[in-house]
């Protein structure tokens, strides 16, 4: 124990994304001293203010209850979406409506009101030390590796804009827009995110992005103002073990992703929580995530 009554030595975590921060919050809630090293100058800097959805379909328990059970508060804007419009390659529409939300819309990035800033605030409140501008190359033994995707198994190319669209979610499954992936449009309170997610043909991302834009322009009056393009990538390959000696890999650093749609945030937060629990309860991390 140190002077603050915290367990020493500290648990070191590399990467202040959702996986690393949830691991840090969980450990700090259990009396551990935690230091998180983040390569960039703030949380969320890999993102651009884009909308993402925390999926609510993979378990009976709703994701908000699940987050509460992990000790994570909803201190960031988080909006339930109960309806989405899906299009096939001929642009035939199916509208899916659910009693329970399909997903919860959040913003990602470094701005106030993002998931990333919400988790950072909870970590700091719990006593976690976050060291920014520190890229860790030699990863600590006994620590948690939460550095996000290592390789691009899928890429996203999109645009953020202001719009008069009502709050809505739509997706198109068409290889001509998104080879082996899908194109999506999310709008909320005058802002929108439109993107193509490609699992193949990365070099032609501009072509697929242009086609995606054209397709959505045919379907909706986007009324695009102040457009800002963005890009990103994801890692989907899990290994048989996510431990290397005493290091635990979490989130996309471990390849934990939703292989169908890339809704990786829930996997990231869950694996961060499980890695923390494996330390707190001295349990086998591989057994927990499997
Ligand atoms: C365009 C796009 C749209 C997406 N849409 C959705 C969606 O709608 N729903 C959904 O659930 N998921 C979505 N995802 C996926 C989701 O964003 C990720 O799965 C999630 O952020 C992974 O969290 P993480 O903590 O594992 O990694 P990250 O969020 O990538 O965080 C890793 C952190 O580690 C830091 N870091 C990296 N290397 C080092 C180092 N050597 N030393 C110190 N720090 C380091 C990085 O700077 C970063 O801050 C999307 C992803 C993209 C790119």
XYZ file of C-alpha atoms and ligand atoms in Angstrom:
343
model
C 0.000 0.000 0.000
C 1.198 3.553 -0.648
C 0.466 6.718 1.362
C -2.903 7.113 -0.391
C -3.926 3.603 0.626
C -3.550 2.337 -2.962
C -1.990 -0.984 -3.908
C 1.606 -0.658 -5.156
C 3.308 -1.034 -7.583
C 0.912 0.574 -10.067
C -0.714 -1.389 -12.869
C 0.505 0.117 -16.140
C -1.841 0.371 -19.099
C -0.779 1.390 -22.587
C -3.477 3.214 -24.566
C -6.302 5.474 -23.336
C -9.064 4.243 -25.648
C -12.293 2.687 -24.324
C -10.548 -0.638 -23.566
C -7.668 0.883 -21.602
C -9.837 3.405 -19.757
C -12.457 0.853 -18.675
C -9.657 -1.419 -17.427
C -8.161 1.548 -15.547
C -11.491 2.623 -14.009
C -12.251 -0.938 -12.865
C -8.835 -1.399 -11.258
C -8.960 2.020 -9.581
C -12.421 1.255 -8.171
C -10.824 -1.791 -6.536
C -8.062 0.174 -4.840
C -5.284 -0.290 -7.399
C -2.916 2.470 -8.359
C -3.135 2.777 -12.147
C -1.025 4.670 -14.677
C -2.226 4.923 -18.292
C 0.247 5.940 -21.013
C -1.291 7.544 -24.086
C 0.739 8.302 -27.217
C -1.371 11.277 -28.229
C -2.022 14.596 -26.505
C -5.571 13.669 -25.437
C -8.052 10.802 -25.471
C -10.039 10.124 -28.646
C -7.472 11.753 -30.928
C -7.726 8.813 -33.356
C -11.293 9.943 -34.082
C -12.796 13.110 -35.504
C -16.101 13.801 -33.784
C -17.785 11.053 -35.810
C -20.887 9.259 -34.591
C -20.541 5.614 -33.615
C -23.074 3.170 -32.187
C -22.676 1.068 -29.042
C -24.533 -2.065 -30.076
C -27.397 -3.340 -27.964
C -28.212 -6.586 -29.760
C -25.655 -9.177 -28.710
C -26.966 -10.008 -25.221
C -30.320 -10.180 -23.468
C -29.056 -7.657 -20.950
C -29.167 -4.117 -22.341
C -25.784 -2.502 -22.825
C -26.606 0.388 -20.471
C -27.307 -2.068 -17.634
C -24.188 -3.965 -18.622
C -22.062 -0.805 -18.429
C -23.599 0.028 -15.045
C -22.710 -3.465 -13.823
C -19.110 -2.789 -14.894
C -19.161 0.457 -12.879
C -19.242 2.728 -15.954
C -21.482 5.796 -15.725
C -23.232 7.383 -18.673
C -21.633 10.818 -18.256
C -21.516 11.406 -22.050
C -24.354 12.017 -24.537
C -25.680 8.597 -25.494
C -28.878 8.399 -27.558
C -31.000 5.279 -28.123
C -31.773 4.444 -31.776
C -34.720 2.072 -32.147
C -35.079 2.250 -35.902
C -32.759 1.867 -38.892
C -33.251 1.711 -42.655
C -31.368 -1.000 -44.536
C -30.948 -1.115 -48.319
C -29.932 -3.937 -50.622
C -27.848 -3.331 -53.799
C -31.030 -2.393 -55.711
C -31.772 0.166 -52.991
C -34.841 -1.726 -51.818
C -35.512 -0.659 -48.261
C -36.296 -2.632 -45.119
C -37.022 -0.601 -42.002
C -36.165 -2.341 -38.754
C -37.960 -1.076 -35.644
C -37.355 -2.489 -32.191
C -38.892 -1.943 -28.770
C -35.416 -1.958 -27.252
C -32.753 0.267 -28.827
C -30.711 -1.310 -31.629
C -27.758 0.788 -30.530
C -26.829 3.912 -28.606
C -25.326 6.743 -30.609
C -22.200 8.381 -29.149
C -19.579 10.761 -30.515
C -15.900 9.832 -30.648
C -12.960 12.178 -30.452
C -11.293 14.671 -28.159
C -14.122 17.229 -27.994
C -16.301 17.680 -24.914
C -19.340 15.397 -25.052
C -17.539 12.409 -26.573
C -17.456 8.902 -25.109
C -13.690 9.325 -24.847
C -13.894 12.462 -22.685
C -16.604 10.855 -20.542
C -14.412 7.831 -19.805
C -11.390 10.050 -19.182
C -13.367 12.045 -16.600
C -14.425 8.824 -14.842
C -10.840 7.541 -14.825
C -9.472 10.776 -13.367
C -12.269 10.859 -10.790
C -11.328 7.301 -9.764
C -7.718 8.422 -9.210
C -6.139 7.065 -12.412
C -3.011 8.877 -13.577
C -2.979 9.450 -17.350
C 0.332 10.368 -18.964
C -0.260 11.935 -22.389
C 2.241 12.234 -25.249
C 3.928 9.023 -24.079
C 4.275 6.347 -26.749
C 5.342 3.145 -25.022
C 7.298 0.826 -27.293
C 8.540 -1.672 -24.716
C 5.389 -2.886 -23.123
C 5.455 -3.453 -19.355
C 5.137 -6.964 -17.933
C 2.114 -7.268 -15.696
C 0.427 -4.458 -17.604
C -2.478 -4.173 -20.014
C -1.960 -3.480 -23.702
C -4.807 -1.388 -25.118
C -3.182 0.264 -28.118
C -5.992 -0.236 -30.623
C -5.710 -1.820 -34.083
C -2.284 -2.961 -35.242
C -3.218 -3.779 -38.814
C -6.054 -2.784 -41.118
C -8.443 -5.673 -41.730
C -11.100 -3.122 -42.709
C -10.948 0.588 -43.433
C -13.529 3.351 -43.257
C -13.633 6.451 -45.417
C -16.249 9.027 -44.575
C -17.399 12.587 -44.131
C -18.844 14.545 -41.205
C -21.214 17.390 -41.971
C -23.934 19.639 -40.693
C -27.367 18.767 -42.000
C -31.114 19.332 -41.773
C -31.741 15.577 -41.764
C -33.863 14.309 -38.881
C -32.256 11.909 -36.404
C -31.823 8.694 -38.388
C -29.693 5.648 -39.170
C -29.355 3.960 -42.564
C -27.053 1.375 -44.121
C -26.532 -0.018 -47.620
C -25.052 -3.460 -48.287
C -23.594 -3.293 -51.797
C -20.138 -4.402 -52.933
C -20.122 -1.550 -55.448
C -20.091 0.899 -52.525
C -18.312 -1.141 -49.864
C -16.622 -4.404 -50.923
C -17.592 -7.088 -48.361
C -18.645 -4.277 -46.023
C -21.384 -1.681 -45.882
C -22.044 2.025 -46.201
C -23.761 3.971 -43.428
C -25.363 7.282 -42.572
C -26.030 8.444 -39.006
C -27.693 11.771 -38.242
C -28.327 13.383 -34.903
C -29.406 16.900 -33.963
C -28.113 18.596 -37.090
C -24.894 16.604 -37.480
C -24.241 13.569 -39.645
C -21.606 10.916 -40.294
C -21.577 9.132 -43.662
C -18.997 6.485 -44.537
C -18.105 3.375 -46.458
C -16.508 0.448 -44.627
C -14.380 -1.697 -46.940
C -13.060 -5.153 -46.181
C -11.319 -5.356 -49.586
C -9.835 -3.066 -52.260
C -8.484 -0.482 -49.827
C -6.545 1.352 -52.519
C -9.797 2.339 -54.216
C -11.307 3.921 -51.115
C -11.889 7.236 -52.924
C -13.936 5.532 -55.653
C -16.079 3.685 -53.098
C -16.490 6.777 -50.959
C -17.685 8.792 -53.991
C -20.157 6.057 -54.912
C -21.415 5.922 -51.321
C -21.988 9.652 -51.289
C -23.884 9.479 -54.596
C -26.052 6.610 -53.359
C -27.060 8.402 -50.167
C -27.648 11.631 -52.102
C -30.186 9.728 -54.214
C -31.953 8.408 -51.130
C -31.969 11.454 -48.828
C -31.601 15.199 -49.145
C -28.384 15.425 -47.180
C -28.192 19.242 -47.234
C -24.482 18.877 -46.572
C -22.838 21.876 -44.875
C -19.251 22.235 -43.593
C -18.127 18.762 -44.763
C -14.971 17.287 -43.223
C -13.582 14.020 -44.522
C -12.168 11.380 -42.199
C -10.754 7.877 -42.318
C -10.031 5.007 -39.964
C -9.276 1.314 -39.763
C -10.002 -1.760 -37.672
C -8.370 -5.019 -36.624
C -10.404 -8.230 -36.494
C -7.958 -11.088 -35.889
C -8.073 -12.790 -32.512
C -5.249 -15.074 -31.389
C -5.691 -18.264 -29.357
C -4.284 -16.458 -26.320
C -4.393 -12.759 -25.500
C -1.706 -13.050 -22.838
C 1.999 -12.664 -23.475
C 3.679 -13.603 -20.223
C 2.020 -11.312 -17.698
C 0.726 -8.869 -20.320
C -2.950 -8.845 -21.192
C -4.153 -7.597 -24.585
C -7.541 -5.880 -24.723
C -9.809 -4.175 -27.252
C -8.695 -3.971 -30.844
C -5.071 -4.584 -29.839
C -6.349 -8.117 -29.204
C -8.432 -8.125 -32.393
C -11.672 -8.023 -30.369
C -14.142 -6.645 -32.864
C -17.598 -7.288 -34.232
C -16.680 -9.168 -37.417
C -19.988 -8.339 -39.111
C -20.315 -4.566 -38.664
C -17.215 -3.376 -36.789
C -19.121 -2.341 -33.649
C -15.968 -2.796 -31.570
C -16.594 -0.392 -28.678
C -18.545 -2.865 -26.607
C -15.882 -5.541 -27.139
C -13.215 -3.018 -26.196
C -14.900 -1.991 -22.942
C -15.846 -5.568 -22.037
C -12.332 -6.909 -22.580
C -10.840 -4.021 -20.589
C -13.173 -4.884 -17.742
C -12.323 -8.607 -17.951
C -8.574 -7.957 -18.000
C -8.978 -5.828 -14.863
C -11.066 -8.527 -13.198
C -8.459 -11.145 -14.039
C -5.933 -9.058 -12.088
C -8.277 -8.250 -9.191
C -9.581 -11.807 -8.788
C -6.381 -13.551 -9.973
C -8.309 -15.314 -12.689
C -7.165 -16.568 -16.079
C -7.801 -13.745 -18.569
C -8.016 -16.104 -21.554
C -10.678 -18.158 -19.772
C -12.653 -14.997 -18.974
C -12.754 -13.563 -22.507
C -13.328 -16.913 -24.160
C -14.447 5.050 -38.698
C -14.768 4.090 -37.598
C -16.088 3.889 -37.237
C -16.390 3.015 -36.193
N -17.695 2.848 -35.841
C -18.002 2.073 -34.782
C -19.345 1.943 -34.333
O -20.282 2.518 -34.909
N -19.577 1.173 -33.236
C -18.573 0.540 -32.559
O -18.843 -0.129 -31.556
N -17.288 0.626 -32.974
C -16.985 1.382 -34.058
N -15.684 1.479 -34.468
C -14.662 0.689 -33.768
C -14.288 1.313 -32.421
O -14.017 2.675 -32.597
C -13.059 0.592 -31.871
O -13.327 -0.799 -31.862
C -12.692 1.037 -30.460
O -12.344 2.398 -30.404
C -11.501 0.209 -29.977
O -11.127 0.661 -28.711
P -9.656 0.385 -28.151
O -9.615 0.989 -26.804
O -9.325 -1.047 -28.317
O -8.691 1.165 -29.150
P -8.585 2.709 -29.555
O -9.897 3.383 -29.414
O -7.912 2.716 -30.877
O -7.589 3.314 -28.477
C -6.225 2.959 -28.471
C -5.417 4.101 -27.871
O -4.066 3.669 -27.714
C -3.191 4.722 -28.093
N -1.905 4.118 -28.470
C -1.619 3.393 -29.573
N -0.339 2.970 -29.548
C 0.195 3.429 -28.393
C 1.487 3.307 -27.784
N 2.477 2.593 -28.352
N 1.709 3.920 -26.593
C 0.709 4.629 -25.986
N -0.540 4.766 -26.521
C -0.796 4.167 -27.705
C -3.927 5.390 -29.244
O -3.471 6.719 -29.441
C -5.382 5.326 -28.768
O -5.757 6.462 -28.018
C -15.349 2.322 -35.517
C -14.013 2.519 -35.893
C -13.720 3.388 -36.926
C -12.277 3.587 -37.313
